Every structure is written in structure tokens, then in C-alpha cells.
Amino acid sequence: MEDHIVFHRDSAVLDLLDQRKLPDSEERFLCRTTADVITALQVMVVRGAPAIGVSAAFGCAIALRESAGPDWREKLRKNLAHLRAARPTAVNLAWAVDHMTALWERNASLGPEDLMKLFISEAETMRRADIASCMAIGRFGLPCVHDNDVILTHCNAGALATAGYGTALGVVRAAFENRKNIRVIADETRPFLQGARLTAWELQRDGIPMTVACDNACASLMSRGFVSLCVVGADRIAANGDFANKIGTSGVAILAKHYGIPVYTLGPTSTIDMNCPDGAHIPIELRDGDEIKNLWYEKPMALPEVKCFNPSFDVTDHELLTGIVTEKGICYPPFNESLAALFKDKK
Ligand code: MRU
């Protein structure tokens, strides 16, 4: 699936599959302005670190189209800054906007029309590169999956969360395509239910055997020997291997360590933030508490006056991780060395 993020060149409209409506209906959400793109990111029409990055790259073209007039440079700078700040945890957002800004700086003499062409073609390149990265992650991660594995995943790190194919679900897809006999347990992933709504939808479409379980069934499943491997995505991987992912991921990893089950996080190198020394430095998005009690129900699930605490991500300690699978290969502990080695050619 690659048509969940479409950019219409002529009209400069970003056309997104509205992930809030899945699995019931496949509706599109059109972004014509920077504010529309920011809304789409914040209400999670599009979500998942690499998908956020690619959408933001197209968002830069929309920001440019919107910044017409003699002071277009100043307006563009402002729009890009707003876009960059839409969500704090997934580093791919800042990475994509910074990448486009650097491209603009290298081509500072271009007028808006030519810059627009450059932005669109760069965003398309980033989209293709993300799909290629996910396929490579699937290939590199394949040896981590064994025949008869029961693979637990948390949240949605699939095609919907990327430009296509997925990271954690990329390796699941690769294993399935390679005829490994596997089964997936998708945590429901409260409160946004990315597992129950999105991961289950993707796997069902591909015919990959899958069961949805409550988040709090994890200990029970592991203690009874029903899970043999955990694969999750990442929103930001720090230089020491600590990583932020959907709230609940660290609990999965702590339990997996207790029961001796391997845990891998999988993500493109655009998700690695070498400027972030460790998990304590990763900004964690705090979302509206109403999501917990109101989001999917006709009536509030707790008294209306009850306050809810809703951090959207948590940090998993690198000591709980077996490996980090990227498009350049698998990093093993000590992660500060293996991650640094991925970037050494770039210095
Ligand atoms: O709040 P979300 O749905 O954007 O959070 C998504 C996740 O935590 C994913 O696991 C992560 O972005 C990796 S996606 C390949």
C-alpha cells in the first residue's frame, strides 16, 4: 500500500488516507494549507514516524505555495517553523523539515516557482527512499524471524506508518513473503487503538495470521509461552539506543526481558537522533486526556470531571533491546558504538 500519501502536483494538495476512520471506512483528507497539514499531523489523520516525515516534506511544498508575495522568504520560514513543531516526539518530522530547509539554503538564489519544483521532487525522492528503506529493513530483519514464531507488536509500524511496507510490519511481511510460518499478536494499543484498528487491518488485507489482544494481556501471553519474538517501531532512537515508541512499548520490553523473549526495534536511520544522547532527552508528547475516556465511545468512559493522564510515548531502555534493525543493517550492543558506525561515513 502506497496510496495513503498522495501529492497532487498541479494543485499542490496533499491527499491523505484518513487513518482515524479505519478500519470502518476509507476516506481521504485533503491538505491545501500548512495549517491543514499541521491539523492532519496533530489529529493523526496521518501518523507513524516515517509517514509523518514524508507528509511533512510535501507539507513544505504547500508552505511554499502559501508564502506568495514579495516577503515570501520570511513567510516560508515561519510556515516551516510551525510545521516542524506540529508533534514533538517523532524526530522524522524535524528531520524532514530540516532536510528541505537545507535544500533551500543550498539553492538560495532560486525563485519560488523553481524552488517549488525542487521541493516536490525532493519530497517524492524521500517517499521512494522510505519505501526502499522499509524493504531493506525487512530483508535485514528476516534472520531474526524463525519458523513458527509468534510475533508480538505494539502500535502500528506498518505501511500506514511509513511511505509503504512498514518497519516492524516490514519484517513480518518479509517473513511471510519468504513462506515462514508465523503468527502475529497485535496489541490493541490504547487509547488510539493503532494495533486493533490499523495493524489488524493491514495484516488482514495481506492474509497474515493475526490475533488482537488487550495491552494488559501481554504478561499473561508471555508467561504462557505464547510469544517468541517482539518487534516494534520507533519514533526516535537516541545515540545510546534508548528509544521512544508508542506508550506501552517499554512495558512490553520489560516483560520480554523477564520471560527471555528477544525484542527488536526497527526503523530507518532518519529515526535515529545522534544529537540526543539518551532517552531522558527525548521530548514526549502529552495528548489530550479526553482521548482516554471519550475517543471511541458515545459516552465518556469515566465521569466527565475525571482528569486523565495521556503521554503518547514512552522510552524503552537500550538494555532491554536485542537489536536495532535499520536499512543499513542490524545494530547490536554496545549501541553507542554500533549506531555511531552507521553515520561515520557522513562526517
Ligand atoms: O502516535 P503515533 O501513532 O504517531 O505513534 C506511532 C508509533 O509509535 C510507531 O510505532 C512509530 O512511529 C514507528 S512507525 C514505523
PDB file of C-alpha atoms in Angstrom, residues 23-24 30 49-50 69 81 111 119 123 128 133-134 139 150 158 170-171 173 202 244 247 260 268 298 317:
ATOM      1  CA  PRO A  23     -10.995   0.202   9.595  1.00  0.00           C
ATOM      2  CA  ASP A  24     -14.637   1.222   9.055  1.00  0.00           C
ATOM      3  CA  LEU A  30      -7.136  16.961   1.713  1.00  0.00           C
ATOM      4  CA  ALA A  49       7.247   8.493  12.372  1.00  0.00           C
ATOM      5  CA  PRO A  50       8.310   7.924   8.726  1.00  0.00           C
ATOM      6  CA  GLY A  69       4.358  37.763  -2.291  1.00  0.00           C
ATOM      7  CA  ALA A  81       8.822  26.521  11.776  1.00  0.00           C
ATOM      8  CA  GLY A 111      12.684  31.957  -7.091  1.00  0.00           C
ATOM      9  CA  PHE A 119      10.708  20.741  -3.102  1.00  0.00           C
ATOM     10  CA  ALA A 123       9.682  15.038  -1.288  1.00  0.00           C
ATOM     11  CA  ARG A 128      10.688   6.483  -2.578  1.00  0.00           C
ATOM     12  CA  SER A 133      14.448   1.641   3.445  1.00  0.00           C
ATOM     13  CA  CYS A 134      11.492  -0.352   4.722  1.00  0.00           C
ATOM     14  CA  ARG A 139      15.490  -8.022   4.380  1.00  0.00           C
ATOM     15  CA  VAL A 150       4.538 -15.867  17.340  1.00  0.00           C
ATOM     16  CA  GLY A 158       3.258  -0.841   9.106  1.00  0.00           C
ATOM     17  CA  GLY A 170       8.010  -4.795   7.123  1.00  0.00           C
ATOM     18  CA  VAL A 171       9.936  -7.651   8.692  1.00  0.00           C
ATOM     19  CA  ARG A 173       5.773  -9.044   5.664  1.00  0.00           C
ATOM     20  CA  GLU A 202      -3.106  -4.201   7.315  1.00  0.00           C
ATOM     21  CA  ALA A 244      10.734   6.347  22.193  1.00  0.00           C
ATOM     22  CA  ILE A 247       3.106   4.347  25.145  1.00  0.00           C
ATOM     23  CA  GLY A 260      13.644 -14.244  27.865  1.00  0.00           C
ATOM     24  CA  PRO A 268      15.128   3.922   9.108  1.00  0.00           C
ATOM     25  CA  GLU A 298     -20.696   7.617  22.641  1.00  0.00           C
ATOM     26  CA  ASP A 317      15.886   1.414  27.911  1.00  0.00           C
TER      27      ASP A 317
END
